[in-house]
Structures are given as C-alpha cells and as structure tokens.
mmCIF file of C-alpha atoms in Angstrom:
data_model
loop_
_atom_site.group_PDB
_atom_site.id
_atom_site.type_symbol
_atom_site.label_atom_id
_atom_site.label_comp_id
_atom_site.label_asym_id
_atom_site.label_seq_id
_atom_site.Cartn_x
_atom_site.Cartn_y
_atom_site.Cartn_z
ATOM 1 C CA UNK A 1 8.433 -2.014 -1.015
ATOM 2 C CA UNK A 2 4.662 -1.373 -1.197
ATOM 3 C CA UNK A 3 3.137 -1.177 -4.811
ATOM 4 C CA UNK A 4 -0.284 0.543 -5.733
ATOM 5 C CA UNK A 5 -2.580 -1.082 -8.230
ATOM 6 C CA UNK A 6 -4.845 1.784 -9.373
ATOM 7 C CA UNK A 7 -7.385 2.828 -12.047
ATOM 8 C CA UNK A 8 -9.390 -0.343 -11.568
ATOM 9 C CA UNK A 9 -12.115 1.393 -9.532
ATOM 10 C CA UNK A 10 -13.833 4.909 -9.202
ATOM 11 C CA UNK A 11 -14.995 4.102 -5.814
ATOM 12 C CA UNK A 12 -13.779 2.751 -2.316
ATOM 13 C CA UNK A 13 -12.764 -1.002 -2.761
ATOM 14 C CA UNK A 14 -14.606 -3.270 -0.375
ATOM 15 C CA UNK A 15 -13.385 -6.648 -0.942
ATOM 16 C CA UNK A 16 -10.412 -8.741 -2.677
ATOM 17 C CA UNK A 17 -10.185 -12.304 -3.395
ATOM 18 C CA UNK A 18 -7.447 -14.618 -5.167
ATOM 19 C CA UNK A 19 -7.912 -17.796 -6.903
ATOM 20 C CA UNK A 20 -5.737 -20.827 -6.223
ATOM 21 C CA UNK A 21 -2.782 -21.911 -8.255
ATOM 22 C CA UNK A 22 0.462 -20.380 -9.632
ATOM 23 C CA UNK A 23 -1.281 -18.542 -12.281
ATOM 24 C CA UNK A 24 -4.036 -17.135 -10.040
ATOM 25 C CA UNK A 25 -6.034 -14.100 -10.894
ATOM 26 C CA UNK A 26 -7.306 -11.515 -8.333
ATOM 27 C CA UNK A 27 -10.658 -9.744 -8.148
ATOM 28 C CA UNK A 28 -11.661 -6.765 -6.235
ATOM 29 C CA UNK A 29 -15.236 -5.294 -5.759
ATOM 30 C CA UNK A 30 -16.215 -1.856 -4.715
ATOM 31 C CA UNK A 31 -19.197 0.589 -4.156
ATOM 32 C CA UNK A 32 -21.514 0.999 -6.857
ATOM 33 C CA UNK A 33 -21.198 -2.668 -7.955
ATOM 34 C CA UNK A 34 -17.815 -2.460 -9.681
ATOM 35 C CA UNK A 35 -15.715 -5.494 -10.135
ATOM 36 C CA UNK A 36 -12.090 -5.716 -11.574
ATOM 37 C CA UNK A 37 -9.733 -8.574 -12.301
ATOM 38 C CA UNK A 38 -6.071 -8.299 -12.054
ATOM 39 C CA UNK A 39 -3.282 -10.139 -13.101
ATOM 40 C CA UNK A 40 -0.499 -10.959 -10.511
ATOM 41 C CA UNK A 41 1.682 -7.927 -11.860
ATOM 42 C CA UNK A 42 -1.397 -5.637 -11.056
ATOM 43 C CA UNK A 43 -2.482 -5.279 -14.791
ATOM 44 C CA UNK A 44 -6.132 -4.987 -15.404
ATOM 45 C CA UNK A 45 -7.541 -7.778 -17.104
ATOM 46 C CA UNK A 46 -11.226 -6.812 -17.053
ATOM 47 C CA UNK A 47 -13.979 -4.338 -15.402
ATOM 48 C CA UNK A 48 -17.560 -4.587 -14.798
ATOM 49 C CA UNK A 49 -20.366 -2.766 -13.268
ATOM 50 C CA UNK A 50 -23.147 -4.986 -12.023
ATOM 51 C CA UNK A 51 -26.666 -4.542 -12.861
ATOM 52 C CA UNK A 52 -28.430 -2.366 -10.140
ATOM 53 C CA UNK A 53 -24.898 -0.709 -9.040
ATOM 54 C CA UNK A 54 -25.316 -2.019 -5.366
ATOM 55 C CA UNK A 55 -21.982 -2.196 -3.488
ATOM 56 C CA UNK A 56 -20.020 -5.348 -4.219
ATOM 57 C CA UNK A 57 -19.178 -6.887 -0.807
ATOM 58 C CA UNK A 58 -17.582 -9.953 -1.382
ATOM 59 C CA UNK A 59 -15.610 -11.865 -4.190
ATOM 60 C CA UNK A 60 -14.655 -15.472 -4.135
ATOM 61 C CA UNK A 61 -12.888 -17.741 -6.701
ATOM 62 C CA UNK A 62 -14.326 -21.394 -7.026
ATOM 63 C CA UNK A 63 -11.376 -23.671 -5.822
ATOM 64 C CA UNK A 64 -12.863 -26.202 -8.413
ATOM 65 C CA UNK A 65 -13.583 -24.187 -11.415
ATOM 66 C CA UNK A 66 -11.133 -21.174 -12.033
ATOM 67 C CA UNK A 67 -13.794 -19.806 -14.577
ATOM 68 C CA UNK A 68 -16.380 -19.189 -11.916
ATOM 69 C CA UNK A 69 -16.089 -16.001 -9.747
ATOM 70 C CA UNK A 70 -18.919 -15.376 -7.322
ATOM 71 C CA UNK A 71 -19.674 -11.685 -6.447
ATOM 72 C CA UNK A 72 -22.308 -10.654 -3.666
ATOM 73 C CA UNK A 73 -24.179 -7.259 -4.354
ATOM 74 C CA UNK A 74 -27.382 -6.372 -2.679
ATOM 75 C CA UNK A 75 -29.245 -9.558 -1.996
ATOM 76 C CA UNK A 76 -28.003 -11.162 -5.016
ATOM 77 C CA UNK A 77 -25.011 -13.410 -5.963
ATOM 78 C CA UNK A 78 -23.665 -13.066 -9.427
ATOM 79 C CA UNK A 79 -21.516 -15.711 -11.219
ATOM 80 C CA UNK A 80 -18.882 -14.290 -13.610
ATOM 81 C CA UNK A 81 -16.176 -15.546 -15.554
ATOM 82 C CA UNK A 82 -13.139 -13.816 -14.788
ATOM 83 C CA UNK A 83 -11.439 -14.401 -18.147
ATOM 84 C CA UNK A 84 -14.413 -12.696 -19.906
ATOM 85 C CA UNK A 85 -15.928 -10.168 -17.676
ATOM 86 C CA UNK A 86 -18.941 -9.175 -20.037
ATOM 87 C CA UNK A 87 -21.735 -9.619 -17.508
ATOM 88 C CA UNK A 88 -22.996 -12.219 -15.253
ATOM 89 C CA UNK A 89 -23.210 -15.651 -16.568
ATOM 90 C CA UNK A 90 -25.589 -16.881 -13.941
ATOM 91 C CA UNK A 91 -27.315 -15.210 -11.155
ATOM 92 C CA UNK A 92 -28.843 -16.050 -7.640
ATOM 93 C CA UNK A 93 -31.525 -13.367 -7.144
ATOM 94 C CA UNK A 94 -32.675 -13.355 -3.294
ATOM 95 C CA UNK A 95 -29.726 -15.515 -2.352
ATOM 96 C CA UNK A 96 -29.700 -13.410 0.940
ATOM 97 C CA UNK A 97 -32.687 -12.313 2.732
ATOM 98 C CA UNK A 98 -31.409 -8.833 3.140
ATOM 99 C CA UNK A 99 -27.852 -7.440 1.928
ATOM 100 C CA UNK A 100 -25.144 -9.974 1.661
ATOM 101 C CA UNK A 101 -22.135 -9.060 3.596
ATOM 102 C CA UNK A 102 -19.759 -12.231 3.038
ATOM 103 C CA UNK A 103 -19.523 -15.342 1.000
ATOM 104 C CA UNK A 104 -17.575 -18.451 1.548
ATOM 105 C CA UNK A 105 -17.182 -21.676 -0.723
ATOM 106 C CA UNK A 106 -16.160 -25.156 0.579
ATOM 107 C CA UNK A 107 -13.117 -26.920 -0.797
ATOM 108 C CA UNK A 108 -14.862 -28.703 -3.444
ATOM 109 C CA UNK A 109 -16.681 -25.709 -4.567
ATOM 110 C CA UNK A 110 -20.151 -27.557 -4.186
ATOM 111 C CA UNK A 111 -21.543 -25.331 -1.532
ATOM 112 C CA UNK A 112 -21.674 -21.331 -1.178
ATOM 113 C CA UNK A 113 -22.442 -19.932 2.150
ATOM 114 C CA UNK A 114 -24.082 -16.534 2.479
ATOM 115 C CA UNK A 115 -24.227 -14.282 5.349
ATOM 116 C CA UNK A 116 -26.500 -11.200 5.391
ATOM 117 C CA UNK A 117 -27.893 -8.251 7.098
ATOM 118 C CA UNK A 118 -30.872 -10.244 8.874
ATOM 119 C CA UNK A 119 -28.428 -12.351 10.611
ATOM 120 C CA UNK A 120 -29.109 -15.486 8.459
ATOM 121 C CA UNK A 121 -26.511 -17.760 6.909
ATOM 122 C CA UNK A 122 -27.964 -19.555 3.835
ATOM 123 C CA UNK A 123 -26.061 -22.453 2.319
ATOM 124 C CA UNK A 124 -26.443 -22.760 -1.413
ATOM 125 C CA UNK A 125 -25.858 -26.075 -3.589
ATOM 126 C CA UNK A 126 -23.686 -25.477 -6.743
ATOM 127 C CA UNK A 127 -24.333 -25.677 -9.254
ATOM 128 C CA UNK A 128 -27.595 -24.030 -9.451
ATOM 129 C CA UNK A 129 -27.932 -22.135 -6.497
ATOM 130 C CA UNK A 130 -30.452 -23.900 -4.560
ATOM 131 C CA UNK A 131 -31.003 -22.869 -0.820
ATOM 132 C CA UNK A 132 -30.296 -26.283 0.947
ATOM 133 C CA UNK A 133 -30.064 -24.821 4.608
ATOM 134 C CA UNK A 134 -30.708 -21.569 6.370
ATOM 135 C CA UNK A 135 -29.227 -20.922 9.604
ATOM 136 C CA UNK A 136 -30.767 -18.450 11.966
ATOM 137 C CA UNK A 137 -29.503 -17.929 15.417
ATOM 138 C CA UNK A 138 -27.444 -14.370 14.955
ATOM 139 C CA UNK A 139 -29.658 -11.679 16.622
ATOM 140 C CA UNK A 140 -27.860 -8.897 14.572
ATOM 141 C CA UNK A 141 -25.867 -8.777 11.265
ATOM 142 C CA UNK A 142 -24.031 -11.655 10.218
ATOM 143 C CA UNK A 143 -20.778 -10.139 9.103
ATOM 144 C CA UNK A 144 -18.490 -13.323 8.309
ATOM 145 C CA UNK A 145 -18.722 -16.683 7.318
ATOM 146 C CA UNK A 146 -16.011 -19.498 6.495
ATOM 147 C CA UNK A 147 -16.107 -23.348 5.932
ATOM 148 C CA UNK A 148 -13.681 -25.524 7.920
ATOM 149 C CA UNK A 149 -11.104 -27.163 5.841
ATOM 150 C CA UNK A 150 -11.495 -30.985 5.998
ATOM 151 C CA UNK A 151 -14.795 -30.670 7.407
ATOM 152 C CA UNK A 152 -17.362 -30.162 4.784
ATOM 153 C CA UNK A 153 -20.218 -30.017 6.770
ATOM 154 C CA UNK A 154 -18.821 -27.415 9.318
ATOM 155 C CA UNK A 155 -19.246 -23.788 8.982
ATOM 156 C CA UNK A 156 -18.194 -21.104 11.200
ATOM 157 C CA UNK A 157 -20.146 -17.729 11.364
ATOM 158 C CA UNK A 158 -19.620 -14.369 13.357
ATOM 159 C CA UNK A 159 -21.897 -11.265 13.640
ATOM 160 C CA UNK A 160 -22.274 -7.967 15.231
ATOM 161 C CA UNK A 161 -24.311 -9.733 18.205
ATOM 162 C CA UNK A 162 -20.825 -10.461 19.255
ATOM 163 C CA UNK A 163 -21.290 -14.274 18.831
ATOM 164 C CA UNK A 164 -19.065 -17.050 16.979
ATOM 165 C CA UNK A 165 -21.001 -20.061 16.067
ATOM 166 C CA UNK A 166 -19.730 -23.531 14.708
ATOM 167 C CA UNK A 167 -22.582 -25.019 12.602
ATOM 168 C CA UNK A 168 -22.956 -28.803 11.441
ATOM 169 C CA UNK A 169 -24.923 -28.635 8.321
ATOM 170 C CA UNK A 170 -26.868 -31.631 9.054
ATOM 171 C CA UNK A 171 -28.764 -29.442 11.758
ATOM 172 C CA UNK A 172 -30.052 -25.932 11.797
ATOM 173 C CA UNK A 173 -28.836 -25.143 15.288
ATOM 174 C CA UNK A 174 -25.002 -24.457 16.179
ATOM 175 C CA UNK A 175 -23.069 -27.129 17.673
ATOM 176 C CA UNK A 176 -21.657 -24.342 19.973
ATOM 177 C CA UNK A 177 -21.774 -20.575 20.444
ATOM 178 C CA UNK A 178 -19.131 -18.459 21.913
ATOM 179 C CA UNK A 179 -19.985 -14.882 23.209
ATOM 180 C CA UNK A 180 -17.034 -12.489 22.646
ATOM 181 C CA UNK A 181 -18.661 -10.085 24.878
ATOM 182 C CA UNK A 182 -18.416 -12.555 27.902
ATOM 183 C CA UNK A 183 -14.896 -13.215 26.965
ATOM 184 C CA UNK A 184 -14.250 -9.528 26.956
ATOM 185 C CA UNK A 185 -15.852 -8.628 30.223
ATOM 186 C CA UNK A 186 -14.035 -11.732 31.964
ATOM 187 C CA UNK A 187 -10.689 -10.244 30.713
ATOM 188 C CA UNK A 188 -11.475 -6.778 31.557
ATOM 189 C CA UNK A 189 -12.641 -7.439 35.067
ATOM 190 C CA UNK A 190 -8.990 -8.411 35.687
ATOM 191 C CA UNK A 191 -7.316 -5.862 33.585
ATOM 192 C CA UNK A 192 -9.441 -2.536 33.513
ATOM 193 C CA UNK A 193 -7.436 0.588 34.226
ATOM 194 C CA UNK A 194 -9.340 3.746 35.733
ATOM 195 C CA UNK A 195 -10.776 5.620 32.753
ATOM 196 C CA UNK A 196 -9.912 3.101 30.234
ATOM 197 C CA UNK A 197 -12.655 2.637 27.500
ATOM 198 C CA UNK A 198 -13.629 -0.462 25.660
ATOM 199 C CA UNK A 199 -15.340 -0.960 22.382
ATOM 200 C CA UNK A 200 -17.984 -3.680 22.174
ATOM 201 C CA UNK A 201 -16.468 -7.041 20.426
ATOM 202 C CA UNK A 202 -18.514 -6.909 17.436
ATOM 203 C CA UNK A 203 -17.187 -9.628 15.383
ATOM 204 C CA UNK A 204 -16.195 -8.439 11.905
ATOM 205 C CA UNK A 205 -14.271 -11.333 10.379
ATOM 206 C CA UNK A 206 -13.603 -14.953 10.943
ATOM 207 C CA UNK A 207 -10.771 -17.300 9.448
ATOM 208 C CA UNK A 208 -9.890 -20.761 9.809
ATOM 209 C CA UNK A 209 -6.373 -22.106 9.687
ATOM 210 C CA UNK A 210 -5.875 -24.835 7.052
ATOM 211 C CA UNK A 211 -5.586 -27.231 9.994
ATOM 212 C CA UNK A 212 -9.282 -26.923 10.324
ATOM 213 C CA UNK A 213 -9.151 -26.640 14.149
ATOM 214 C CA UNK A 214 -7.921 -23.099 14.845
ATOM 215 C CA UNK A 215 -10.015 -20.066 14.188
ATOM 216 C CA UNK A 216 -9.564 -16.452 14.576
ATOM 217 C CA UNK A 217 -12.049 -13.680 14.659
ATOM 218 C CA UNK A 218 -11.379 -9.739 14.403
ATOM 219 C CA UNK A 219 -13.253 -7.713 16.577
ATOM 220 C CA UNK A 220 -14.259 -4.251 17.492
ATOM 221 C CA UNK A 221 -12.336 -4.325 20.572
ATOM 222 C CA UNK A 222 -9.126 -4.344 18.589
ATOM 223 C CA UNK A 223 -8.530 -8.023 19.610
ATOM 224 C CA UNK A 224 -8.287 -11.181 17.512
ATOM 225 C CA UNK A 225 -10.067 -14.025 19.307
ATOM 226 C CA UNK A 226 -8.831 -17.241 18.991
ATOM 227 C CA UNK A 227 -10.252 -20.580 19.314
ATOM 228 C CA UNK A 228 -9.301 -24.228 19.290
ATOM 229 C CA UNK A 229 -11.901 -26.969 18.212
ATOM 230 C CA UNK A 230 -11.090 -30.287 19.655
ATOM 231 C CA UNK A 231 -12.566 -33.921 19.230
ATOM 232 C CA UNK A 232 -16.302 -33.888 18.672
ATOM 233 C CA UNK A 233 -16.129 -30.414 17.498
ATOM 234 C CA UNK A 234 -16.252 -29.082 20.794
ATOM 235 C CA UNK A 235 -14.771 -25.673 21.633
ATOM 236 C CA UNK A 236 -11.700 -26.799 23.511
ATOM 237 C CA UNK A 237 -9.796 -23.496 24.212
ATOM 238 C CA UNK A 238 -10.011 -19.860 23.532
ATOM 239 C CA UNK A 239 -7.701 -16.962 24.057
ATOM 240 C CA UNK A 240 -6.898 -13.475 22.403
ATOM 241 C CA UNK A 241 -4.168 -11.380 20.786
ATOM 242 C CA UNK A 242 -4.326 -7.610 21.551
ATOM 243 C CA UNK A 243 -3.822 -6.696 17.555
ATOM 244 C CA UNK A 244 -5.005 -3.193 17.135
ATOM 245 C CA UNK A 245 -5.492 0.044 19.046
ATOM 246 C CA UNK A 246 -8.758 0.494 17.254
ATOM 247 C CA UNK A 247 -11.264 -2.055 15.839
ATOM 248 C CA UNK A 248 -9.949 -5.057 14.185
ATOM 249 C CA UNK A 249 -11.596 -5.268 10.758
ATOM 250 C CA UNK A 250 -9.768 -8.330 9.114
ATOM 251 C CA UNK A 251 -8.070 -11.563 10.289
ATOM 252 C CA UNK A 252 -6.672 -14.104 7.669
ATOM 253 C CA UNK A 253 -4.729 -17.087 8.231
ATOM 254 C CA UNK A 254 -2.109 -17.292 5.658
ATOM 255 C CA UNK A 255 -1.682 -20.818 3.967
ATOM 256 C CA UNK A 256 1.396 -20.451 2.230
ATOM 257 C CA UNK A 257 4.156 -19.713 4.843
ATOM 258 C CA UNK A 258 6.175 -21.747 6.905
ATOM 259 C CA UNK A 259 3.398 -23.367 8.960
ATOM 260 C CA UNK A 260 -0.452 -22.800 9.229
ATOM 261 C CA UNK A 261 -0.611 -20.585 12.259
ATOM 262 C CA UNK A 262 0.641 -17.161 10.674
ATOM 263 C CA UNK A 263 -2.297 -14.670 10.592
ATOM 264 C CA UNK A 264 -2.369 -11.416 9.088
ATOM 265 C CA UNK A 265 -4.561 -8.576 10.579
ATOM 266 C CA UNK A 266 -5.797 -4.983 9.865
ATOM 267 C CA UNK A 267 -7.859 -2.429 11.746
ATOM 268 C CA UNK A 268 -9.306 0.870 11.885
ATOM 269 C CA UNK A 269 -5.808 1.989 13.466
ATOM 270 C CA UNK A 270 -4.493 1.827 9.846
ATOM 271 C CA UNK A 271 -2.304 -0.894 10.681
ATOM 272 C CA UNK A 272 -1.518 -4.157 8.900
ATOM 273 C CA UNK A 273 0.252 -7.023 11.074
ATOM 274 C CA UNK A 274 1.615 -10.439 10.532
ATOM 275 C CA UNK A 275 1.566 -12.618 13.731
ATOM 276 C CA UNK A 276 3.163 -16.114 14.409
ATOM 277 C CA UNK A 277 0.625 -18.123 16.552
ATOM 278 C CA UNK A 278 2.545 -21.291 16.509
ATOM 279 C CA UNK A 279 3.613 -20.914 20.198
ATOM 280 C CA UNK A 280 0.298 -19.482 21.223
ATOM 281 C CA UNK A 281 -1.296 -21.328 24.171
ATOM 282 C CA UNK A 282 -4.473 -21.810 22.102
ATOM 283 C CA UNK A 283 -2.491 -23.352 19.386
ATOM 284 C CA UNK A 284 0.009 -25.215 21.533
ATOM 285 C CA UNK A 285 -1.891 -25.967 24.794
ATOM 286 C CA UNK A 286 0.206 -28.612 26.427
ATOM 287 C CA UNK A 287 0.652 -27.925 30.259
ATOM 288 C CA UNK A 288 -1.711 -25.009 30.333
ATOM 289 C CA UNK A 289 -4.486 -24.814 32.985
ATOM 290 C CA UNK A 290 -7.913 -24.776 31.691
ATOM 291 C CA UNK A 291 -10.950 -22.662 33.196
ATOM 292 C CA UNK A 292 -14.635 -23.054 32.297
ATOM 293 C CA UNK A 293 -15.430 -21.242 29.101
ATOM 294 C CA UNK A 294 -17.632 -18.081 29.460
ATOM 295 C CA UNK A 295 -21.416 -18.712 29.379
ATOM 296 C CA UNK A 296 -23.067 -18.008 26.173
ATOM 297 C CA UNK A 297 -25.731 -15.388 25.747
ATOM 298 C CA UNK A 298 -27.191 -13.088 23.249
ATOM 299 C CA UNK A 299 -25.601 -9.782 22.652
ATOM 300 C CA UNK A 300 -27.548 -6.803 22.884
ATOM 301 C CA UNK A 301 -25.754 -4.400 20.622
ATOM 302 C CA UNK A 302 -27.869 -3.374 17.733
ATOM 303 C CA UNK A 303 -25.546 -1.076 16.066
ATOM 304 C CA UNK A 304 -25.477 -1.334 12.224
ATOM 305 C CA UNK A 305 -22.083 -1.784 10.900
ATOM 306 C CA UNK A 306 -20.655 -2.715 7.332
ATOM 307 C CA UNK A 307 -17.480 -4.674 7.991
ATOM 308 C CA UNK A 308 -17.441 -7.819 5.737
ATOM 309 C CA UNK A 309 -15.145 -10.744 5.180
ATOM 310 C CA UNK A 310 -14.466 -14.153 3.712
ATOM 311 C CA UNK A 311 -12.246 -16.974 4.230
ATOM 312 C CA UNK A 312 -10.258 -18.906 1.570
ATOM 313 C CA UNK A 313 -10.867 -22.429 0.789
ATOM 314 C CA UNK A 314 -7.899 -24.696 1.420
ATOM 315 C CA UNK A 315 -6.358 -27.777 0.057
ATOM 316 C CA UNK A 316 -8.795 -30.954 0.265
ATOM 317 C CA UNK A 317 -7.954 -33.620 2.639
ATOM 318 C CA UNK A 318 -9.679 -37.039 3.720
ATOM 319 C CA UNK A 319 -13.021 -36.190 5.354
ATOM 320 C CA UNK A 320 -13.566 -37.397 8.854
ATOM 321 C CA UNK A 321 -16.346 -38.781 10.363
ATOM 322 C CA UNK A 322 -19.078 -36.388 11.241
ATOM 323 C CA UNK A 323 -19.394 -37.583 15.128
ATOM 324 C CA UNK A 324 -19.913 -33.844 15.856
ATOM 325 C CA UNK A 325 -23.405 -33.669 14.758
ATOM 326 C CA UNK A 326 -24.738 -35.142 17.772
ATOM 327 C CA UNK A 327 -23.397 -32.091 19.959
ATOM 328 C CA UNK A 328 -25.593 -29.560 21.165
ATOM 329 C CA UNK A 329 -25.281 -25.756 20.927
ATOM 330 C CA UNK A 330 -24.617 -25.502 24.606
ATOM 331 C CA UNK A 331 -21.390 -27.446 24.625
ATOM 332 C CA UNK A 332 -19.461 -24.247 24.632
ATOM 333 C CA UNK A 333 -20.718 -23.526 28.098
ATOM 334 C CA UNK A 334 -19.321 -26.669 29.708
ATOM 335 C CA UNK A 335 -16.263 -27.088 27.487
ATOM 336 C CA UNK A 336 -13.072 -26.241 28.952
ATOM 337 C CA UNK A 337 -11.149 -23.147 27.606
ATOM 338 C CA UNK A 338 -7.952 -21.457 27.808
ATOM 339 C CA UNK A 339 -7.882 -18.556 30.157
ATOM 340 C CA UNK A 340 -7.634 -15.390 27.988
ATOM 341 C CA UNK A 341 -4.015 -15.087 26.824
ATOM 342 C CA UNK A 342 -2.384 -12.520 24.810
ATOM 343 C CA UNK A 343 0.534 -12.837 22.355
ATOM 344 C CA UNK A 344 3.488 -10.903 24.199
ATOM 345 C CA UNK A 345 5.897 -11.222 21.471
ATOM 346 C CA UNK A 346 3.830 -8.860 19.379
ATOM 347 C CA UNK A 347 3.730 -9.209 15.401
ATOM 348 C CA UNK A 348 6.397 -10.437 13.460
ATOM 349 C CA UNK A 349 5.812 -7.740 10.645
ATOM 350 C CA UNK A 350 4.014 -4.272 11.245
ATOM 351 C CA UNK A 351 2.977 -2.231 8.502
ATOM 352 C CA UNK A 352 1.748 1.620 9.013
ATOM 353 C CA UNK A 353 -0.751 1.615 6.195
ATOM 354 C CA UNK A 354 -2.149 5.129 6.617
ATOM 355 C CA UNK A 355 -5.783 4.423 5.970
ATOM 356 C CA UNK A 356 -8.351 2.199 7.580
ATOM 357 C CA UNK A 357 -8.264 -1.396 6.203
ATOM 358 C CA UNK A 358 -11.467 -2.670 4.357
ATOM 359 C CA UNK A 359 -10.069 -6.080 3.165
ATOM 360 C CA UNK A 360 -6.836 -8.010 3.370
ATOM 361 C CA UNK A 361 -6.200 -10.785 0.858
ATOM 362 C CA UNK A 362 -2.982 -12.819 1.456
ATOM 363 C CA UNK A 363 -1.815 -14.275 -1.994
ATOM 364 C CA UNK A 364 1.585 -15.437 -3.697
ATOM 365 C CA UNK A 365 2.343 -12.849 -6.403
ATOM 366 C CA UNK A 366 5.017 -14.041 -8.985
ATOM 367 C CA UNK A 367 6.358 -16.192 -6.056
ATOM 368 C CA UNK A 368 6.546 -13.513 -3.502
ATOM 369 C CA UNK A 369 4.431 -14.000 -0.350
ATOM 370 C CA UNK A 370 2.343 -10.846 -0.113
ATOM 371 C CA UNK A 371 -0.755 -9.322 1.236
ATOM 372 C CA UNK A 372 -3.103 -7.154 -0.774
ATOM 373 C CA UNK A 373 -4.983 -4.213 1.194
ATOM 374 C CA UNK A 374 -8.163 -2.527 0.247
ATOM 375 C CA UNK A 375 -8.857 0.873 2.226
ATOM 376 C CA UNK A 376 -11.255 3.828 1.870
ATOM 377 C CA UNK A 377 -9.583 4.617 -1.584
ATOM 378 C CA UNK A 378 -10.154 3.371 -5.148
ATOM 379 C CA UNK A 379 -6.718 1.799 -5.230
ATOM 380 C CA UNK A 380 -5.288 -1.460 -3.810
ATOM 381 C CA UNK A 381 -1.754 -1.527 -2.124
ATOM 382 C CA UNK A 382 0.398 -4.646 -2.026
ATOM 383 C CA UNK A 383 3.082 -5.497 0.693
ATOM 384 C CA UNK A 384 5.466 -8.083 0.602
ATOM 385 C CA UNK A 385 5.306 -10.438 3.657
ATOM 386 C CA UNK A 386 8.952 -10.758 4.232
ATOM 387 C CA UNK A 387 9.669 -12.495 7.683
#
C-alpha cells in the first residue's frame, strides 16, 4: 500500500535522493530552497531553508562520505551534513554558469558533475569544488547527467536539444552524440497514423544501469530511449520503450532487484511503471539485425523546460582501460544500432499516481524495495516495488 510522507515541505517537491547502505537516509528538495532529511520510516530528521531561497533542484548523497549531502540551488552547490542540518558546511558559488538542473557523483565521491541551463556540464573535483572540466556541446538546457559505473572517466549527459552524449573526461568533446529527434523521426516514418500528434523528444532524465553499458533516457515524446555501449565506448545499439502517453519525466535503473535491467519510469500522464528490460533487444542483442545509427544533428527546439534528474552511484568495480578516449564524437553516426524496438510485454508494475511526476527515487526501505515519488504537491508518496 502507498504511504504518504508529509509535513516535510511547504512547497512542491522537485527532487529526492537516498544514501547507500542499510541505514540509509533520504533527502528531498523543494521550491524556495527547502531541504528535508528523512528516516527510512518517513520521520523528519531535519529541515533547512537554503540562503537565497532559490529552488532546490537536485540532492545527492556522497557514496564515500555519508556525512556529505550535495544540494543544487540557483548556480550554487551547497554541502550539508544530513545528520546536523544547521546550514551549509561548504558552498560552491557559481558551480553552474546558470541555474543548475542536475547533479551526479562518481562512485568514489571524488568528482561532481553539474548540468545547467546554459547547456554546459561542469565537473568539480572533491573535496574543494575546483572546476576541472567544462563540457560544452549541448545547444539548449542540459537537464540530466550521470557517471557510468566502472568507468570513472565516462559521463553521460542529456538535454532539451534532444541530444544524449557520452563524454570521456580526458577530452572536452563527446565520444558520441545521439539525436533522439532523428530516432523518433525514423520510427514515426514507419508508424505515423493520420492526425497523430508527436511531442518532440526533449531529453529529461538519463540513467545508467549498474553494469555500466545500458543507458535509459526519459523524453518528452513519452518514450524511454535505450542505448547499449559496446567496446571502445562506441554506441552499439539503441531502441525504445513506449512508456507513457504523455512526456516521460523520469527513468531510473533499479540496482537492488533480481538483475540490473529493472527500470522505473514516471511521466506527465501521472503513471509510475516498473519495466523488466532483461529480454529487450538492446540488452540482449544476439541474432538481431543491425541498421545504421541515425545521423546526429543539433536540435532546433529552444523551449525552456524545468525537468531535472540525477543518477545514483553504484558499487565500485575494477576500472577498465580507458581505450575509448581515442574515439571521436562522430562515432555514433557510423556505429551499428538496433532498429527501434518497443517493449511489447508492457510494464511489470503500473501505478496510477494521480499527479504529474517530478522525481522518482528507488530505495530499499526497512528491507522493502520501494520507489519514492515526488509530484506537484508538498508530500512524498512511497510505493512498494512488488514484482
């Protein structure tokens, strides 16, 4: 049964994050700079309003230091101690060139990626917050960013220019770029019906499975676009699941179920869904014909939207050689890609939430696999992920 966590905020909740471990805490951020820390039972452990009262757009716990919680508000990242919410213990002013939409930490907690409205992604060294890389290739708002597990120098970004990019941090150009607009147009050429309307696939939320090789990106066309990264960090295959009847705002791989390819999604159709992608052709490609990946090009849409996301760091593993750094950004155009496929079996769990989804946070709460949902209200809703 769904549970409500209330009285932690007075404004609409925009983001939720969970720390790692059995005694993990949860944090939520809302409009007006509010930050609340919760126990696994939903008890409020601390509340704080950040200086400036700008919206709290992303909250991320350090995987290496449970006493450090990173919160973005305006162009600033504040570092909080979640066990003692009395004010920022550190602040990175101007961490973003413009308002920050999303934060992501690598597995060791030594690098923080910051995605902002200018389209730039900045990478900050931790501790200290020194900017060590600025990645500029998005032509519109960068809405989401995620590090690849087991590849500490690989970063994925997605934006409202309808582009998904894989970066090698030794260089300031992407290893490859995939245009979701081209993917959507290619599919719609085959499937469009008279009078059917399509939203542009503005990319809202990108997530990487714990294996490090499968990406999911929630987009405004209601689809979740899937990508598989092959050897040399090339884009090997891509496909879609038609997840929502309106824009898909959230997609997060769930790292604590039976395999790494469970994905939870949320959308503007007020639905929350759990998908088993273990048999999807992008995940299990053997024997499938490949076609040329769509040519990459810059999106023309300049619409300003505020949909943010983050991805959760996963368990560290031996780092592989960084051979991918020699790959050029045009690799995607030449790489083989799976013909666009949809998941025909539908979601394994479908929840009618009743309100547009702002954020989803998968978490194990007192041993129960769960998803925490933030919507337009000032309360959180917790659903069990029973398979």
